PDB file of C-alpha atoms in Angstrom:
ATOM      1  CA  UNK A   1     106.916  95.898  53.719  1.00  0.00           C
ATOM      2  CA  UNK A   2     108.988  97.493  50.978  1.00  0.00           C
ATOM      3  CA  UNK A   3     111.979  96.343  48.938  1.00  0.00           C
ATOM      4  CA  UNK A   4     114.963  98.503  48.005  1.00  0.00           C
ATOM      5  CA  UNK A   5     118.197  97.496  46.204  1.00  0.00           C
ATOM      6  CA  UNK A   6     119.806  94.297  47.495  1.00  0.00           C
ATOM      7  CA  UNK A   7     118.011  94.230  50.860  1.00  0.00           C
ATOM      8  CA  UNK A   8     114.580  94.293  52.378  1.00  0.00           C
ATOM      9  CA  UNK A   9     113.285  96.830  54.877  1.00  0.00           C
ATOM     10  CA  UNK A  10     110.647  95.877  57.350  1.00  0.00           C
ATOM     11  CA  UNK A  11     108.170  98.301  58.757  1.00  0.00           C
ATOM     12  CA  UNK A  12     109.204  97.899  62.421  1.00  0.00           C
ATOM     13  CA  UNK A  13     112.937  97.436  61.881  1.00  0.00           C
ATOM     14  CA  UNK A  14     115.522  99.883  60.596  1.00  0.00           C
ATOM     15  CA  UNK A  15     118.152  97.188  60.007  1.00  0.00           C
ATOM     16  CA  UNK A  16     118.874  96.448  56.344  1.00  0.00           C
ATOM     17  CA  UNK A  17     119.065  92.761  55.459  1.00  0.00           C
ATOM     18  CA  UNK A  18     121.536  91.404  52.932  1.00  0.00           C
ATOM     19  CA  UNK A  19     120.123  88.928  50.451  1.00  0.00           C
ATOM     20  CA  UNK A  20     122.642  86.337  51.683  1.00  0.00           C
ATOM     21  CA  UNK A  21     121.172  86.330  55.223  1.00  0.00           C
ATOM     22  CA  UNK A  22     118.512  83.900  56.246  1.00  0.00           C
ATOM     23  CA  UNK A  23     115.407  86.044  55.858  1.00  0.00           C
ATOM     24  CA  UNK A  24     113.138  83.512  57.579  1.00  0.00           C
ATOM     25  CA  UNK A  25     115.200  83.657  60.776  1.00  0.00           C
ATOM     26  CA  UNK A  26     115.245  87.465  60.781  1.00  0.00           C
ATOM     27  CA  UNK A  27     111.545  87.735  60.030  1.00  0.00           C
ATOM     28  CA  UNK A  28     110.440  85.223  62.651  1.00  0.00           C
ATOM     29  CA  UNK A  29     112.740  86.465  65.384  1.00  0.00           C
ATOM     30  CA  UNK A  30     111.442  90.041  65.477  1.00  0.00           C
ATOM     31  CA  UNK A  31     107.831  88.854  65.332  1.00  0.00           C
ATOM     32  CA  UNK A  32     108.448  86.428  68.166  1.00  0.00           C
ATOM     33  CA  UNK A  33     110.295  89.030  70.197  1.00  0.00           C
ATOM     34  CA  UNK A  34     107.594  91.586  69.469  1.00  0.00           C
ATOM     35  CA  UNK A  35     104.842  89.207  70.503  1.00  0.00           C
ATOM     36  CA  UNK A  36     106.683  88.340  73.730  1.00  0.00           C
ATOM     37  CA  UNK A  37     107.071  91.996  74.579  1.00  0.00           C
ATOM     38  CA  UNK A  38     103.426  92.641  73.911  1.00  0.00           C
ATOM     39  CA  UNK A  39     102.398  89.614  75.910  1.00  0.00           C
ATOM     40  CA  UNK A  40     104.419  90.757  78.931  1.00  0.00           C
ATOM     41  CA  UNK A  41     103.155  94.318  78.620  1.00  0.00           C
ATOM     42  CA  UNK A  42      99.584  93.123  78.432  1.00  0.00           C
ATOM     43  CA  UNK A  43     100.087  90.654  81.279  1.00  0.00           C
ATOM     44  CA  UNK A  44     101.598  93.356  83.521  1.00  0.00           C
ATOM     45  CA  UNK A  45      98.858  95.773  82.583  1.00  0.00           C
ATOM     46  CA  UNK A  46      96.155  93.217  83.351  1.00  0.00           C
ATOM     47  CA  UNK A  47      97.725  92.357  86.704  1.00  0.00           C
ATOM     48  CA  UNK A  48      97.717  96.041  87.621  1.00  0.00           C
ATOM     49  CA  UNK A  49      94.094  96.354  86.549  1.00  0.00           C
ATOM     50  CA  UNK A  50      93.178  93.256  88.564  1.00  0.00           C
ATOM     51  CA  UNK A  51      95.042  94.591  91.611  1.00  0.00           C
ATOM     52  CA  UNK A  52      93.355  97.969  91.472  1.00  0.00           C
ATOM     53  CA  UNK A  53      89.935  96.483  90.868  1.00  0.00           C
ATOM     54  CA  UNK A  54      90.294  93.933  93.635  1.00  0.00           C
ATOM     55  CA  UNK A  55      91.517  96.595  96.078  1.00  0.00           C
ATOM     56  CA  UNK A  56      88.606  98.868  95.218  1.00  0.00           C
ATOM     57  CA  UNK A  57      86.158  95.996  95.320  1.00  0.00           C
ATOM     58  CA  UNK A  58      87.505  94.650  98.613  1.00  0.00           C
ATOM     59  CA  UNK A  59      87.538  98.147 100.069  1.00  0.00           C
ATOM     60  CA  UNK A  60      83.912  98.731  99.060  1.00  0.00           C
ATOM     61  CA  UNK A  61      82.638  95.254  99.858  1.00  0.00           C
ATOM     62  CA  UNK A  62      84.559  94.806 103.098  1.00  0.00           C
ATOM     63  CA  UNK A  63      85.187  98.123 104.806  1.00  0.00           C
ATOM     64  CA  UNK A  64      87.534  98.006 107.754  1.00  0.00           C
ATOM     65  CA  UNK A  65      86.516  98.749 111.295  1.00  0.00           C
ATOM     66  CA  UNK A  66      88.798 101.777 111.126  1.00  0.00           C
ATOM     67  CA  UNK A  67      86.811 103.171 108.181  1.00  0.00           C
ATOM     68  CA  UNK A  68      83.513 102.492 109.933  1.00  0.00           C
ATOM     69  CA  UNK A  69      84.669 104.322 113.049  1.00  0.00           C
ATOM     70  CA  UNK A  70      85.678 107.397 111.020  1.00  0.00           C
ATOM     71  CA  UNK A  71      82.292 107.801 109.331  1.00  0.00           C
ATOM     72  CA  UNK A  72      79.639 109.287 111.647  1.00  0.00           C
ATOM     73  CA  UNK A  73      76.713 107.477 110.006  1.00  0.00           C
ATOM     74  CA  UNK A  74      78.381 104.086 110.130  1.00  0.00           C
ATOM     75  CA  UNK A  75      79.670 104.703 113.664  1.00  0.00           C
ATOM     76  CA  UNK A  76      76.139 105.475 114.853  1.00  0.00           C
ATOM     77  CA  UNK A  77      74.797 102.364 113.117  1.00  0.00           C
ATOM     78  CA  UNK A  78      77.628 100.232 114.559  1.00  0.00           C
ATOM     79  CA  UNK A  79      76.954 101.604 118.044  1.00  0.00           C
ATOM     80  CA  UNK A  80      73.245 100.757 117.697  1.00  0.00           C
ATOM     81  CA  UNK A  81      74.149  97.294 116.447  1.00  0.00           C
ATOM     82  CA  UNK A  82      76.408  96.706 119.468  1.00  0.00           C
ATOM     83  CA  UNK A  83      73.608  97.859 121.765  1.00  0.00           C
ATOM     84  CA  UNK A  84      71.330  95.249 120.200  1.00  0.00           C
ATOM     85  CA  UNK A  85      73.995  92.629 120.970  1.00  0.00           C
ATOM     86  CA  UNK A  86      74.511  93.943 124.528  1.00  0.00           C
ATOM     87  CA  UNK A  87      78.153  94.758 123.864  1.00  0.00           C
ATOM     88  CA  UNK A  88      78.078  98.535 123.457  1.00  0.00           C
ATOM     89  CA  UNK A  89      80.626  98.877 126.272  1.00  0.00           C
ATOM     90  CA  UNK A  90      83.331  97.993 123.739  1.00  0.00           C
ATOM     91  CA  UNK A  91      82.655 100.935 121.431  1.00  0.00           C
ATOM     92  CA  UNK A  92      81.996 103.249 124.371  1.00  0.00           C
ATOM     93  CA  UNK A  93      85.345 102.327 125.937  1.00  0.00           C
ATOM     94  CA  UNK A  94      87.166 102.733 122.631  1.00  0.00           C
ATOM     95  CA  UNK A  95      85.605 106.175 122.112  1.00  0.00           C
ATOM     96  CA  UNK A  96      86.360 107.182 125.726  1.00  0.00           C
ATOM     97  CA  UNK A  97      90.025 106.254 125.155  1.00  0.00           C
ATOM     98  CA  UNK A  98      90.144 108.289 121.953  1.00  0.00           C
ATOM     99  CA  UNK A  99      88.647 111.264 123.780  1.00  0.00           C
ATOM    100  CA  UNK A 100      91.020 110.773 126.729  1.00  0.00           C
ATOM    101  CA  UNK A 101      94.103 110.689 124.519  1.00  0.00           C
ATOM    102  CA  UNK A 102      93.168 113.666 122.357  1.00  0.00           C
ATOM    103  CA  UNK A 103      91.307 116.083 124.634  1.00  0.00           C
ATOM    104  CA  UNK A 104      92.401 115.582 128.226  1.00  0.00           C
ATOM    105  CA  UNK A 105      94.481 118.422 129.654  1.00  0.00           C
ATOM    106  CA  UNK A 106      97.485 117.415 131.761  1.00  0.00           C
ATOM    107  CA  UNK A 107      95.934 118.769 134.989  1.00  0.00           C
ATOM    108  CA  UNK A 108      92.813 116.562 134.578  1.00  0.00           C
ATOM    109  CA  UNK A 109      94.633 113.403 133.472  1.00  0.00           C
ATOM    110  CA  UNK A 110      94.414 111.581 136.817  1.00  0.00           C
ATOM    111  CA  UNK A 111      90.743 112.410 137.319  1.00  0.00           C
ATOM    112  CA  UNK A 112      89.741 111.348 133.766  1.00  0.00           C
ATOM    113  CA  UNK A 113      91.837 108.135 133.906  1.00  0.00           C
ATOM    114  CA  UNK A 114      90.187 107.195 137.215  1.00  0.00           C
ATOM    115  CA  UNK A 115      86.750 107.823 135.714  1.00  0.00           C
ATOM    116  CA  UNK A 116      87.445 105.538 132.724  1.00  0.00           C
ATOM    117  CA  UNK A 117      88.901 102.875 135.013  1.00  0.00           C
ATOM    118  CA  UNK A 118      85.837 102.884 137.271  1.00  0.00           C
ATOM    119  CA  UNK A 119      83.378 102.800 134.390  1.00  0.00           C
ATOM    120  CA  UNK A 120      85.044 100.193 132.160  1.00  0.00           C
ATOM    121  CA  UNK A 121      88.042  98.417 133.738  1.00  0.00           C
ATOM    122  CA  UNK A 122      87.564  97.717 137.422  1.00  0.00           C
ATOM    123  CA  UNK A 123      85.907  94.391 138.287  1.00  0.00           C
ATOM    124  CA  UNK A 124      82.112  94.721 138.443  1.00  0.00           C
ATOM    125  CA  UNK A 125      82.212  98.111 136.696  1.00  0.00           C
ATOM    126  CA  UNK A 126      78.908  99.354 135.314  1.00  0.00           C
ATOM    127  CA  UNK A 127      80.109  98.793 131.718  1.00  0.00           C
ATOM    128  CA  UNK A 128      82.983  96.377 132.289  1.00  0.00           C
ATOM    129  CA  UNK A 129      84.953  95.408 129.204  1.00  0.00           C
ATOM    130  CA  UNK A 130      86.589  92.056 128.648  1.00  0.00           C
ATOM    131  CA  UNK A 131      90.372  92.562 128.952  1.00  0.00           C
ATOM    132  CA  UNK A 132      92.916  90.200 130.371  1.00  0.00           C
ATOM    133  CA  UNK A 133      93.944  90.335 134.025  1.00  0.00           C
ATOM    134  CA  UNK A 134      97.506  91.537 133.353  1.00  0.00           C
ATOM    135  CA  UNK A 135      96.311  94.564 131.393  1.00  0.00           C
ATOM    136  CA  UNK A 136      93.747  95.344 134.088  1.00  0.00           C
ATOM    137  CA  UNK A 137      96.454  95.304 136.787  1.00  0.00           C
ATOM    138  CA  UNK A 138      98.844  97.355 134.693  1.00  0.00           C
ATOM    139  CA  UNK A 139      96.189 100.047 134.251  1.00  0.00           C
ATOM    140  CA  UNK A 140      95.361  99.989 137.959  1.00  0.00           C
ATOM    141  CA  UNK A 141      99.030 100.615 138.816  1.00  0.00           C
ATOM    142  CA  UNK A 142      99.320 103.369 136.222  1.00  0.00           C
ATOM    143  CA  UNK A 143      96.499 105.341 137.846  1.00  0.00           C
ATOM    144  CA  UNK A 144      98.960 106.661 140.443  1.00  0.00           C
ATOM    145  CA  UNK A 145     100.706 108.632 137.707  1.00  0.00           C
ATOM    146  CA  UNK A 146      98.659 108.176 134.507  1.00  0.00           C
ATOM    147  CA  UNK A 147      99.863 109.032 131.034  1.00  0.00           C
ATOM    148  CA  UNK A 148      97.911 109.563 127.825  1.00  0.00           C
ATOM    149  CA  UNK A 149      98.868 106.023 126.789  1.00  0.00           C
ATOM    150  CA  UNK A 150      97.791 104.197 129.959  1.00  0.00           C
ATOM    151  CA  UNK A 151      94.768 102.602 128.230  1.00  0.00           C
ATOM    152  CA  UNK A 152      96.489 101.766 124.937  1.00  0.00           C
ATOM    153  CA  UNK A 153      96.822  98.008 125.495  1.00  0.00           C
ATOM    154  CA  UNK A 154      93.232  97.641 126.660  1.00  0.00           C
ATOM    155  CA  UNK A 155      91.978  99.781 123.801  1.00  0.00           C
ATOM    156  CA  UNK A 156      93.913  97.687 121.309  1.00  0.00           C
ATOM    157  CA  UNK A 157      92.508  94.463 122.780  1.00  0.00           C
ATOM    158  CA  UNK A 158      88.943  95.812 122.585  1.00  0.00           C
ATOM    159  CA  UNK A 159      89.524  97.054 119.035  1.00  0.00           C
ATOM    160  CA  UNK A 160      90.734  93.603 117.955  1.00  0.00           C
ATOM    161  CA  UNK A 161      87.720  92.009 119.623  1.00  0.00           C
ATOM    162  CA  UNK A 162      85.368  94.313 117.721  1.00  0.00           C
ATOM    163  CA  UNK A 163      87.309  93.844 114.482  1.00  0.00           C
ATOM    164  CA  UNK A 164      87.249  90.040 114.640  1.00  0.00           C
ATOM    165  CA  UNK A 165      83.901  89.459 116.284  1.00  0.00           C
ATOM    166  CA  UNK A 166      81.398  92.309 116.108  1.00  0.00           C
ATOM    167  CA  UNK A 167      82.385  94.014 112.858  1.00  0.00           C
ATOM    168  CA  UNK A 168      81.909  90.972 110.562  1.00  0.00           C
ATOM    169  CA  UNK A 169      78.436  90.418 112.034  1.00  0.00           C
ATOM    170  CA  UNK A 170      77.641  94.109 111.629  1.00  0.00           C
ATOM    171  CA  UNK A 171      78.722  94.056 107.973  1.00  0.00           C
ATOM    172  CA  UNK A 172      76.215  91.249 107.381  1.00  0.00           C
ATOM    173  CA  UNK A 173      73.433  92.904 109.373  1.00  0.00           C
ATOM    174  CA  UNK A 174      70.337  94.509 107.911  1.00  0.00           C
ATOM    175  CA  UNK A 175      71.287  97.799 109.603  1.00  0.00           C
ATOM    176  CA  UNK A 176      74.570  98.040 107.699  1.00  0.00           C
ATOM    177  CA  UNK A 177      73.188  96.780 104.389  1.00  0.00           C
ATOM    178  CA  UNK A 178      70.283  99.244 104.395  1.00  0.00           C
ATOM    179  CA  UNK A 179      72.585 102.138 105.341  1.00  0.00           C
ATOM    180  CA  UNK A 180      74.985 101.154 102.583  1.00  0.00           C
ATOM    181  CA  UNK A 181      72.098 100.942 100.124  1.00  0.00           C
ATOM    182  CA  UNK A 182      70.779 104.368 101.208  1.00  0.00           C
ATOM    183  CA  UNK A 183      74.150 106.035 100.795  1.00  0.00           C
ATOM    184  CA  UNK A 184      74.529 104.499  97.340  1.00  0.00           C
ATOM    185  CA  UNK A 185      71.055 105.670  96.351  1.00  0.00           C
ATOM    186  CA  UNK A 186      71.706 109.208  97.570  1.00  0.00           C
ATOM    187  CA  UNK A 187      74.956 109.272  95.632  1.00  0.00           C
ATOM    188  CA  UNK A 188      73.134 108.542  92.379  1.00  0.00           C
ATOM    189  CA  UNK A 189      70.421 111.171  92.965  1.00  0.00           C
TER     190      UNK A 189
END
């Protein structure tokens, strides 16, 4: 703080105060305003830090099924886990649908769709999945003229089943925890 002539200059303010003004009001007001601005800046900053930390933490602590299916190591471990629970038909069907949609040429569409239907959809199939009757019938009708999306509803239903049921158990399993620990250890080495 420095004094010049009839007024006082304050370090953070360029406004010159006349000696007749209420100096207490002017001094307190800027400090209060300054502290409010700082408080809001700090609060906003901390909320952003909390958001980013919680997202990263949630992402690392609770990976999504989608992330597990994209990583070959975790996919293999998840597949083994489902085999131990006698529900590997779910992941096998999901993978077959992904393969069907991305790699089936138009001339082999009917043949490949029929193969998937017989293996996973039709009643008493060797690896029958649990989908509702309406979806099963819709797929059966679509086999006359199949499209790349003919299994989409069934695939979505199986995905949701794995996401809600199998994936949480897998994330708590020894297989997942040891794989996660191994990958962390290798990262540090």
